[in-house]
XYZ file of C-alpha atoms in Angstrom:
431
model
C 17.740 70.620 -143.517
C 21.446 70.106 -144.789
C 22.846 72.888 -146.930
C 26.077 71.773 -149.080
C 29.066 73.883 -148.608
C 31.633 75.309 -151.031
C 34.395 73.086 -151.558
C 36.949 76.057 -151.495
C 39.387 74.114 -149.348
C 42.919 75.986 -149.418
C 45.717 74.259 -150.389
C 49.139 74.635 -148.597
C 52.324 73.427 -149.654
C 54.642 72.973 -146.561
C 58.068 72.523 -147.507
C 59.621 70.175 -145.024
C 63.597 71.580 -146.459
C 62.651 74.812 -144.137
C 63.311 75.413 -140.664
C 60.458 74.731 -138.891
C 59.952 78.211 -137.785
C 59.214 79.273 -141.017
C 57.322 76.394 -142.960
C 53.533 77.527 -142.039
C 54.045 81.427 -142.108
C 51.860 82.134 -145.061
C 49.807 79.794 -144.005
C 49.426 81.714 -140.597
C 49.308 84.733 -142.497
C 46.281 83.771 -144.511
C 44.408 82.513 -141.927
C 45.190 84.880 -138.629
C 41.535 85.545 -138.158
C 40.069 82.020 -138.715
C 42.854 80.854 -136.197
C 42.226 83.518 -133.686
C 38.193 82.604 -133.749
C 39.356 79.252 -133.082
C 41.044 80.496 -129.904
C 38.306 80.397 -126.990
C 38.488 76.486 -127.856
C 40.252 75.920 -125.289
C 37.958 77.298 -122.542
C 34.804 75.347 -124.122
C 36.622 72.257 -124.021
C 37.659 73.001 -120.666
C 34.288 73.804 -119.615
C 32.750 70.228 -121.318
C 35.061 68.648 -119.210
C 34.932 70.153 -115.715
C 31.959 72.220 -115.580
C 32.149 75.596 -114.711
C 33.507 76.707 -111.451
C 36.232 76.886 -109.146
C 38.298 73.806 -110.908
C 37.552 74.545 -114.015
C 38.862 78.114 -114.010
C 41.911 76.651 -111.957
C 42.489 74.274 -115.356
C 42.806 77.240 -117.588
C 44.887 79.029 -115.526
C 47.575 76.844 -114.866
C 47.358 75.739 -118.987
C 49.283 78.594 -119.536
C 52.161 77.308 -117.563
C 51.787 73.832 -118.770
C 50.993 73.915 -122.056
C 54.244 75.321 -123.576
C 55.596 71.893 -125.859
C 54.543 68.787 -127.489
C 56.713 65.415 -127.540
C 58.117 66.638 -131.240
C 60.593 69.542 -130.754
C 60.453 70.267 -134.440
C 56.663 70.328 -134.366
C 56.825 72.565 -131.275
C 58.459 75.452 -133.062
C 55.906 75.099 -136.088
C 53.167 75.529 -133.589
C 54.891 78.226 -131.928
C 55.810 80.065 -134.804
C 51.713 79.919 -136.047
C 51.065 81.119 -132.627
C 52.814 83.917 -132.974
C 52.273 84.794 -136.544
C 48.373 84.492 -136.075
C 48.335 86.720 -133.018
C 46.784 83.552 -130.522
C 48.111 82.616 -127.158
C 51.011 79.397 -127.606
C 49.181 77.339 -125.166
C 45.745 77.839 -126.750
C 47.259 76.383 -129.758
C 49.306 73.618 -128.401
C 46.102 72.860 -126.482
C 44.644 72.393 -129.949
C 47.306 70.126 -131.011
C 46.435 67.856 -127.785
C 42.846 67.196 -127.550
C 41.614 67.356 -130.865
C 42.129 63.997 -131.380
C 40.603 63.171 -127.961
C 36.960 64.175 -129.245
C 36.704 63.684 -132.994
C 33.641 61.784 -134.986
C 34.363 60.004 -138.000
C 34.072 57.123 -140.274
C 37.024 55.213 -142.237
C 37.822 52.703 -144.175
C 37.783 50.949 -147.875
C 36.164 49.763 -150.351
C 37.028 48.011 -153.463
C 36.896 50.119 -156.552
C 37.249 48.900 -160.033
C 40.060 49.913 -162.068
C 39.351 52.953 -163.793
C 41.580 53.338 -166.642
C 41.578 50.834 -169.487
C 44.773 49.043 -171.781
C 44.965 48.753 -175.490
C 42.492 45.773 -175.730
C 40.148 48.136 -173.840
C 39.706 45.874 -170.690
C 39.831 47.621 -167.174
C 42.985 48.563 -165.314
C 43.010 46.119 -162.074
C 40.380 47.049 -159.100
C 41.889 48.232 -156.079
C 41.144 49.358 -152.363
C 40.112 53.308 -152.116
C 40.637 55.001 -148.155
C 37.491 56.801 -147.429
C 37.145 59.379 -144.397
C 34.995 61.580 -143.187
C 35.453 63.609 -140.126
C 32.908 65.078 -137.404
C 33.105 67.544 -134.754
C 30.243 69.316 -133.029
C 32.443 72.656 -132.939
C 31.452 74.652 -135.970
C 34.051 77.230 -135.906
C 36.624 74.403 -136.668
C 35.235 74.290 -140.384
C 36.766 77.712 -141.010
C 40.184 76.664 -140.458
C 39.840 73.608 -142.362
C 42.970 72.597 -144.914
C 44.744 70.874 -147.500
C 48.077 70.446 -146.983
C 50.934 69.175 -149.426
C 54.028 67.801 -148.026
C 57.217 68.819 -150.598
C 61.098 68.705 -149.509
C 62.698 70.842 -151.730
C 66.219 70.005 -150.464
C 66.637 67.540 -152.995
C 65.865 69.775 -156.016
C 62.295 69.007 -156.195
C 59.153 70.007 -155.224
C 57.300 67.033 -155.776
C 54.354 66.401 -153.664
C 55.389 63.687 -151.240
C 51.980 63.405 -148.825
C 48.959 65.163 -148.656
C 46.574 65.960 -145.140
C 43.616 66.987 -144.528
C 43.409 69.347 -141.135
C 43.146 72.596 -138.972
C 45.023 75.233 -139.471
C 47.291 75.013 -136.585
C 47.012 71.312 -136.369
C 50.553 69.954 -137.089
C 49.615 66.162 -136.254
C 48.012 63.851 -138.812
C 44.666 62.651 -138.760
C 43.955 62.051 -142.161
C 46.977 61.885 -145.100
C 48.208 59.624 -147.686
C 51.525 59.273 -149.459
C 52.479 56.906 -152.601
C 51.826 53.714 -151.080
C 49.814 53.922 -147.531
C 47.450 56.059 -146.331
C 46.138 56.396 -142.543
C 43.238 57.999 -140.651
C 42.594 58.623 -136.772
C 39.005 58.261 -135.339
C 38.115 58.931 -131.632
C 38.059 55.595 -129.184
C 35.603 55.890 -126.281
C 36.120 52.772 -124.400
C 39.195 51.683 -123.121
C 40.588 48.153 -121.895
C 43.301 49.220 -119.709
C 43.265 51.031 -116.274
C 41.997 54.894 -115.530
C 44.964 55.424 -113.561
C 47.450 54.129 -116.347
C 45.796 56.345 -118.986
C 45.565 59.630 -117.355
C 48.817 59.120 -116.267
C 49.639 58.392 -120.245
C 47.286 61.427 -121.134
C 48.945 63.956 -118.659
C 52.065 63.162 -120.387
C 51.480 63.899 -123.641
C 49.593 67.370 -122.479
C 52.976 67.949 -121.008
C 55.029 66.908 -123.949
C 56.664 63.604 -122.368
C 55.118 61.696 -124.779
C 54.106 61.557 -128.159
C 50.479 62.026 -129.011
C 49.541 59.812 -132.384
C 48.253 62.202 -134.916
C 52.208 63.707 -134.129
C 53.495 59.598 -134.563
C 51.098 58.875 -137.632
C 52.816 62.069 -139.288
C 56.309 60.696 -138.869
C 55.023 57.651 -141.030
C 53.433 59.713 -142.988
C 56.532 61.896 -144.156
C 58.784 58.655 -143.851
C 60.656 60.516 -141.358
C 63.841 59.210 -139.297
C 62.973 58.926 -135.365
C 65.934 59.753 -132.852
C 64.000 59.279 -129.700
C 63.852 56.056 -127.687
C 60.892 54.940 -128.949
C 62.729 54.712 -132.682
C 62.686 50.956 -132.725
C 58.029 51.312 -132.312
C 57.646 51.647 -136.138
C 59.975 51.633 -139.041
C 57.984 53.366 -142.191
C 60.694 53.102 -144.832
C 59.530 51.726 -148.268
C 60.651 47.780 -148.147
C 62.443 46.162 -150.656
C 60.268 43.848 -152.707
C 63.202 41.705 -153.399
C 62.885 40.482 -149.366
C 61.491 37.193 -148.607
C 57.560 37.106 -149.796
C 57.025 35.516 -146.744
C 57.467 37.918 -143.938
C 54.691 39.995 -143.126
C 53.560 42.742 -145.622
C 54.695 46.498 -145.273
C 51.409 47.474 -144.325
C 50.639 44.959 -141.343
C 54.354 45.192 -140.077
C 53.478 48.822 -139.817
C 50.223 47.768 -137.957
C 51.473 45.589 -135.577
C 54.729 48.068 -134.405
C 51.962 50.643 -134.273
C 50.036 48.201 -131.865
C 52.560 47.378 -129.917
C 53.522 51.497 -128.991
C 51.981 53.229 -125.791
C 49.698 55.461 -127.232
C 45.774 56.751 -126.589
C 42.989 54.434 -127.150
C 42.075 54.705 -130.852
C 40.895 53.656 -134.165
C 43.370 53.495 -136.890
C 43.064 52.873 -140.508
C 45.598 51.766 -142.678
C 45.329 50.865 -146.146
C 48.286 50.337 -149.057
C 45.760 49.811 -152.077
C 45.495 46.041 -151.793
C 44.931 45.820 -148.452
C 43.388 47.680 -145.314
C 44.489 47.405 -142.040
C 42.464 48.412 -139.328
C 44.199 48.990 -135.286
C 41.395 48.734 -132.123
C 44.437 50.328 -130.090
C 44.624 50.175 -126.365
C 46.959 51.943 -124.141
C 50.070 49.351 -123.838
C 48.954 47.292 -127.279
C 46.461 47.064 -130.022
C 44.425 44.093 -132.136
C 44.657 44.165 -136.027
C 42.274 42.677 -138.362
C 43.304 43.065 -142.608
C 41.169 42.754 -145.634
C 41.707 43.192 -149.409
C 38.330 43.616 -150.026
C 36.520 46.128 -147.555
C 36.197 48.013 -143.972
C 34.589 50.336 -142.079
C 35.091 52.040 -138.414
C 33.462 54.479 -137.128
C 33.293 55.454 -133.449
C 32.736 51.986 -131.205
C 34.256 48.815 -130.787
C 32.956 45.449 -132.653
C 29.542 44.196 -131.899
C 30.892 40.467 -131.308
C 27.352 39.084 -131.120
C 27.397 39.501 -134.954
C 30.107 37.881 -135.801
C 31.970 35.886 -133.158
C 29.427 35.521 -130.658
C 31.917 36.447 -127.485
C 30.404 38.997 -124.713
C 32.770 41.849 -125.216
C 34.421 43.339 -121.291
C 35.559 47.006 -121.602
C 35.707 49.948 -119.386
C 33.827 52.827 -120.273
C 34.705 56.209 -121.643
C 37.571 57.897 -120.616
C 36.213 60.570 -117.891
C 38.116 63.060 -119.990
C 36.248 62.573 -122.656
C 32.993 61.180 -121.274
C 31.712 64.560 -120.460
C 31.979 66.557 -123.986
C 30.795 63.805 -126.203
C 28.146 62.673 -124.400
C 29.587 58.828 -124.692
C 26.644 56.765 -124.836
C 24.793 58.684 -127.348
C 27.772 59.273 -129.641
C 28.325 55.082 -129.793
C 24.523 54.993 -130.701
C 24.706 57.256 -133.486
C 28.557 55.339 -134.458
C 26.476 52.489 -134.582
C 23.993 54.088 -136.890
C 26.829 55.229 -139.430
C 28.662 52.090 -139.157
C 25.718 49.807 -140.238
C 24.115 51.921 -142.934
C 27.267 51.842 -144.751
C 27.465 48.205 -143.825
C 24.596 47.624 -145.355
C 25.117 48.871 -148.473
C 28.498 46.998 -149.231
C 26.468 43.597 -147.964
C 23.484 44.821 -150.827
C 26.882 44.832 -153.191
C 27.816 41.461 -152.420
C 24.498 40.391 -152.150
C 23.631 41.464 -155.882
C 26.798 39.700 -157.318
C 26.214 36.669 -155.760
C 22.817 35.815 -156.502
C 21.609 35.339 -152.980
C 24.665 32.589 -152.086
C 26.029 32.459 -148.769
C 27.192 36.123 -147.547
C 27.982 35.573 -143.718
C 31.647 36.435 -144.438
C 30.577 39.746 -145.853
C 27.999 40.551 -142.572
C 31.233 40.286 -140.370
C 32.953 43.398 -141.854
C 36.297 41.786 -141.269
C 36.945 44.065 -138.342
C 35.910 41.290 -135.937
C 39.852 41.279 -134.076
C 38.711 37.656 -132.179
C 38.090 36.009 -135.063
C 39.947 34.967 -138.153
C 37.454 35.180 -141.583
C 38.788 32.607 -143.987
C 35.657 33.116 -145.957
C 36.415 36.313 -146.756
C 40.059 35.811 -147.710
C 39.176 33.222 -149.928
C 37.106 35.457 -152.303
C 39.941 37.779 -152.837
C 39.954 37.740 -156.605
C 36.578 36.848 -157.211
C 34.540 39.892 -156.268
C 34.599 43.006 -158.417
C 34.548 46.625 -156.949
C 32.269 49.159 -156.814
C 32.409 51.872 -159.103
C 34.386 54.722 -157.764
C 31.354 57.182 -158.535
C 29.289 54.360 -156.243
C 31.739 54.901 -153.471
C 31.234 58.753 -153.480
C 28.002 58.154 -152.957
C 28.340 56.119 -150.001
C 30.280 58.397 -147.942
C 28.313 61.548 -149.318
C 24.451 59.941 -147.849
C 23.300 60.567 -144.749
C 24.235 59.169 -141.861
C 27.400 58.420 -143.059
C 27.866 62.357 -143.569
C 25.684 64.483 -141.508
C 24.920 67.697 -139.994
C 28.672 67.514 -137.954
C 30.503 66.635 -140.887
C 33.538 68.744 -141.561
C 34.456 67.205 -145.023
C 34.439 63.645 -146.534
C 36.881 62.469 -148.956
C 38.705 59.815 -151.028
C 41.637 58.659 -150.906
C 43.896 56.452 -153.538
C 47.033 55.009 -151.851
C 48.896 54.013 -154.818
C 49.083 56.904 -156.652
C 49.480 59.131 -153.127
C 46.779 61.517 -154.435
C 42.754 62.385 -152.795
C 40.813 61.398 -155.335
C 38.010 63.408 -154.288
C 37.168 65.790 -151.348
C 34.026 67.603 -150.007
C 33.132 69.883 -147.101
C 30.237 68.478 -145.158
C 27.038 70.072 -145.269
C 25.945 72.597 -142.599
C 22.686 71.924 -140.360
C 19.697 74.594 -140.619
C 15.962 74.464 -139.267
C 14.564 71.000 -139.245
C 14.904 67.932 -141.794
């Protein structure tokens, strides 16, 4: 059966005004033990990978020589300076920082909510698209580090929240966080279009630090910060001014398609501003975007074009660096599972307000990247959301969250805030 966790998630405010030597002390502090279980990771992951034996003992070896930096200098000193506050080997945690992403679970996307505060004449404010996430790993000892964090800069006399994560302690990337106007979420890729050679070549260079991983790039949106290396022209995250011509692509889907066009891991990406969702099936050298304003979900696998566009998808399989610990073929079964039950209860939606009428547009879940939905774009306007408590409900039912789910939450891009957050439950005996 599934027994529900506490929702005790601490809450850590990171001020970004600090050097980053000191920003995630008490943090460190806090959590020393938690991070120091956490540790051995490295060898397990190691071990899922190559086996053990000769080469995989030579791997963990040499990580102590290699894993010294990521591509972020500033974000190297954070991790270092939790390293050494927590009592943990620097490589063990920099070799968190660089696979995590590599083997994650999880389901994203949104939803259309109705408005949920009402004006003087007592009518609804306007509906609008909620991010929802949840996260799975097969690693228990993860939930123990688990984390809230809130983003302030207090160098310009505030300390105004200005993003929010959810992560590991330790983790100084971004794989789930929101600020006032976009929020983003990472899931885990299998398949790949482009070449083995090109991608462990691309993967051996961000394990070295030569290149940036994209939990570390999807924080620098995140934070809105200023990027002095050479890739500083990839993405440009600063609020635009809505006095620009109406016509150029929104903020959002600018943001998408610089993000598509950046070398970077094969990946799922979710954007969403509040009015629209954006979600990235990202190769190596680019990426294919597909928008909605009125819902999306992703999970773990790439589209089932028989449903929608009827093309015979070609792609590689699983990365052999990842092939090994998630047990590919099995893990895009059960993706499958999560992605269509949730499907399948946004199609009842439609279904129920539309009095049986045409719904093909809705079956498609607008993340078919091959093929352009006008259907759906032309009902922008005319369906209502979900409630919000309808939503929670969603994400909270099994599959969707399971026995590997770390949390599950909610998140509300225009305000910047998580509406709602939960630890996922933990599996014992049998269902």
């Amino acid at each position: 059966m599934l027994t529900p966790e506490p929702d005790n998630i601490p809450i850590y405010k990171i001020d970004m005004a600090k050097p980053a030597g000191e920003r995630y002390i008490e943090l460190a502090k806090d959590l020393a033990p938690q991070i120091r279980r956490v540790s051995p990771l490295l060898d397990e992951v190691i071990e899922a990978i190559f086996a053990p034996g000769a080469l995989s003992s030579f791997a963990k070896f040499t990580s102590r020589a290699t894993l010294r930096k990521v591509f972020d200098p500033e974000q190297t000193k954070e991790i270092k300076s939790i390293a050494k506050v927590a009592g943990i080997p620097t490589h063990r945690l920099m070799a968190l920082n660089t696979f995590l992403d590599l083997m994650l679970g999880c389901t994203s996307g949104a939803a259309l909510v109705r408005g949920d505060s009402k004006n003087h004449a007592g009518d609804r404010g306007p509906d609008r698209l909620l991010h929802f996430r949840t996260l799975e790993w097969g690693m228990d000892v993860l939930r123990d580090i688990l984390v809230i964090i809130e983003y302030v800069n207090t160098s310009n006399g505030s300390n105004e929240v200005i993003a929010r994560s959810v992560t590991y302690a330790g983790f100084v990337g971004m794989l789930t966080g929101v600020r006032k106007g976009l929020s983003v979420s990472l899931n885990f890729r299998p398949g790949h279009e482009c070449g083995y050679g090109c991608l462990i070549k691309h993967q051996l260079a961000v394990l070295f630090g030569l290149r940036e991983s994209v939990p570390s790039m999807l924080r620098r949106i995140i934070l809105n910060e200023n990027i002095s290396t050479k890739n500083a022209n990839a993405y440009d995250t600063k609020v635009p001014n809505p006095l620009e011509n109406s016509e150029k692509p929104t903020f959002i889907t600018s943001i998408a398609k610089k993000i598509a066009s950046f070398n970077a891991s094969p990946c799922y990406l979710t954007l969403c501003d509040g009015k629209q969702v954006v979600n990235i099936l990202k190769d190596l050298h680019d990426g294919k975007i597909k928008t909605s304003n009125l819902f999306q979900i992703q999970c773990n696998h790439d589209p089932d074009h028989r449903r929608c566009c009827g093309r015979l998808a070609v792609r590689h399989g699983a990365d052999p660096v990842q092939a090994k610990p998630m047990e590919s073929e099995a893990w895009i079964e059960e993706s499958g599972e999560r992605q269509n039950a949730f499907h399948e209860k946004w199609i009842e939606h439609i279904r129920a307000i539309t009095n049986g009428i045409d719904i093909t547009w809705a079956k498609q879940n607008s993340c078919c990247t091959d093929l352009e939905l006008d259907a759906e774009a032309s009902k922008s306007g005319e369906i209502p959301g979900i409630d919000e408590a309808k939503l929670r409900e969603w994400v909270a039912t099994y599959p969707t969250t399971n026995e590997a789910t770390h949390f599950m939450c909610i998140m509300d891009p225009l305000t910047g805030g998580i509406h709602w957050i939960s630890r996922g439950p933990r599996y014992s005996g049998s269902f």
